[in-house]
Amino acid sequence: MNIEKRVKELVEEKIADKPNLFIVDIKMHSNGKLIILLDGDNGIGIDECVQVSRHVGFHLEEENVIETAYNLEVSSPGIDFPLSSPRQYAKNVGRNLGIKMKDGAKREGTLTGLTEDAITIEEKVKEKGKKAQVIESVIPIDQITETKVLISFK
């Protein structure tokens, strides 16, 4: 059985009664590290990560899904982890994003909205000799390679 598939089933089973929580990523690395990244519409607490870790760890051991030694890590994605799901975009409306496009371009702006297949940002555009203008841009999600939340310490 595919380890990541079984882990996904176990996590979904544990968070089924918490509709505000969702899976961001599950990866089994060749070095034996199993990483489960969870998030919530209003964030996720350490207690919820602990509950998922205990549930998944118990069942993996009982079922002997992983035959070699492994290290289980359950956490929320860090601020440097790219956004990957519509729910992550939704919870970050109003925040500044750095976006890498498939054509190599980089864009930056405030996320103002999203649809099923695009995001809308307000970005400052400066033309030579003119004052910077704030324009609204719709960016198709399939043209984005990476989106990260930008943190300002100003």
Coordinates of C-alpha atoms in Angstrom, one line a residue:
M1 CA 0.0 0.0 0.0
N2 CA 1.1 3.5 -0.8
I3 CA 2.3 5.1 2.5
E4 CA 1.2 8.6 1.6
K5 CA -2.3 7.4 0.5
R6 CA -2.8 5.5 3.8
V7 CA -1.6 8.4 5.9
K8 CA -4.0 10.7 4.0
E9 CA -6.9 8.4 4.9
L10 CA -5.8 8.3 8.5
V11 CA -5.6 12.1 8.7
E12 CA -8.9 12.6 7.0
E13 CA -10.5 10.2 9.4
K14 CA -9.1 12.1 12.4
I15 CA -10.1 15.6 11.1
A16 CA -13.5 14.5 9.7
D17 CA -15.3 16.2 12.6
K18 CA -13.3 19.5 12.2
P19 CA -14.4 20.9 8.9
N20 CA -12.2 24.0 9.4
L21 CA -9.0 21.9 9.2
F22 CA -7.5 20.6 5.9
I23 CA -4.4 18.8 4.6
V24 CA -1.8 20.9 2.8
D25 CA 0.8 18.2 2.1
I26 CA 1.9 14.7 3.0
K27 CA 5.4 13.5 2.1
M28 CA 7.4 10.4 2.9
H29 CA 11.0 11.2 2.4
S30 CA 13.6 8.6 1.5
N31 CA 15.5 9.5 4.8
G32 CA 12.6 8.1 6.8
K33 CA 10.9 11.4 7.6
L34 CA 7.1 11.4 7.2
I35 CA 5.9 15.0 7.1
I36 CA 2.2 15.9 7.4
L37 CA 1.3 19.6 6.9
L38 CA -2.1 20.7 8.1
D39 CA -3.8 24.1 8.2
G40 CA -7.1 25.5 9.2
D41 CA -9.4 28.3 8.0
N42 CA -8.5 30.1 11.2
G43 CA -5.1 28.5 11.7
I44 CA -4.3 25.3 13.5
G45 CA -3.1 24.7 17.1
I46 CA -0.5 22.5 18.6
D47 CA -3.1 20.3 20.3
E48 CA -4.7 19.5 16.9
C49 CA -1.3 18.5 15.5
V50 CA -0.6 16.3 18.5
Q51 CA -4.0 14.5 18.1
V52 CA -3.4 13.8 14.4
S53 CA 0.2 12.7 15.2
R54 CA -0.9 10.2 17.8
H55 CA -3.8 8.9 15.7
V56 CA -1.6 8.4 12.6
G57 CA 1.4 7.0 14.6
F58 CA -0.8 4.5 16.4
H59 CA -2.4 3.2 13.2
L60 CA 0.9 3.1 11.3
E61 CA 2.4 1.0 14.0
E62 CA -0.6 -1.3 14.4
E63 CA -0.9 -1.9 10.7
N64 CA 2.9 -2.1 10.2
V65 CA 2.6 0.2 7.2
I66 CA 6.2 1.4 7.4
E67 CA 8.6 -1.4 7.9
T68 CA 11.7 0.7 8.5
A69 CA 12.4 3.3 11.2
Y70 CA 10.7 6.6 10.5
N71 CA 10.2 10.0 12.0
L72 CA 6.7 11.4 12.1
E73 CA 6.3 15.2 12.0
V74 CA 2.9 16.9 12.0
S75 CA 2.8 20.7 11.8
S76 CA 1.3 23.7 10.0
P77 CA 3.2 25.0 7.0
G78 CA 5.7 27.6 7.8
I79 CA 5.4 31.2 6.5
D80 CA 8.0 30.3 3.8
F81 CA 5.9 27.4 2.5
P82 CA 4.2 28.2 -0.8
L83 CA 0.4 28.4 -0.9
S84 CA -1.0 25.4 -2.7
S85 CA -4.7 25.1 -2.1
P86 CA -7.7 27.5 -2.7
R87 CA -8.3 27.4 1.1
Q88 CA -4.9 28.7 1.8
Y89 CA -5.4 31.5 -0.7
A90 CA -8.8 32.3 0.9
K91 CA -7.4 32.6 4.4
N92 CA -4.7 35.0 3.1
V93 CA -7.0 37.5 1.4
G94 CA -5.8 41.0 2.4
R95 CA -2.1 39.9 2.7
N96 CA 0.8 40.7 0.4
L97 CA 1.9 38.0 -1.9
G98 CA 5.0 37.3 -3.9
I99 CA 4.1 35.4 -7.1
K100 CA 6.4 33.6 -9.5
M101 CA 4.9 33.1 -12.9
K102 CA 5.5 30.3 -15.4
D103 CA 7.1 32.8 -17.8
G104 CA 9.7 33.6 -15.2
A105 CA 8.1 37.0 -14.2
K106 CA 7.7 37.9 -10.5
R107 CA 4.7 39.8 -9.3
E108 CA 3.8 41.3 -5.9
G109 CA 0.6 42.6 -4.6
T110 CA -2.2 42.4 -2.1
L111 CA -4.6 39.4 -2.5
T112 CA -8.1 40.9 -2.9
G113 CA -10.1 37.9 -4.1
L114 CA -10.1 34.5 -5.8
T115 CA -12.2 32.3 -8.0
E116 CA -11.9 28.6 -8.8
D117 CA -9.2 29.3 -11.4
A118 CA -7.7 32.7 -10.7
I119 CA -6.6 35.1 -8.0
T120 CA -7.0 38.9 -8.0
I121 CA -4.3 41.1 -6.6
E122 CA -3.8 44.9 -6.3
E123 CA -0.3 45.7 -7.4
K124 CA 1.7 48.9 -7.8
V125 CA 2.8 49.5 -11.4
K126 CA 5.4 52.3 -12.0
E127 CA 5.9 53.6 -15.5
K128 CA 9.0 55.6 -16.2
G129 CA 8.4 59.3 -15.4
K130 CA 5.0 58.7 -13.9
K131 CA 3.6 58.2 -10.4
A132 CA 3.0 54.6 -9.3
Q133 CA -0.5 53.4 -9.8
V134 CA -2.4 50.6 -8.0
I135 CA -4.1 48.4 -10.5
E136 CA -6.2 45.3 -10.0
S137 CA -4.9 42.2 -11.9
V138 CA -6.5 38.8 -12.4
I139 CA -3.9 36.0 -12.5
P140 CA -4.9 32.5 -13.7
I141 CA -3.8 30.0 -11.2
D142 CA -2.4 27.7 -13.9
Q143 CA 0.1 30.4 -14.8
I144 CA 1.5 30.5 -11.3
T145 CA 4.5 28.3 -10.3
E146 CA 4.7 29.6 -6.7
T147 CA 3.0 31.9 -4.3
K148 CA 4.3 33.0 -0.9
V149 CA 3.0 35.3 1.7
L150 CA 5.3 38.3 2.1
I151 CA 6.0 39.5 5.7
S152 CA 6.8 43.1 6.3
F153 CA 8.5 44.3 9.5
K154 CA 7.9 48.0 8.8

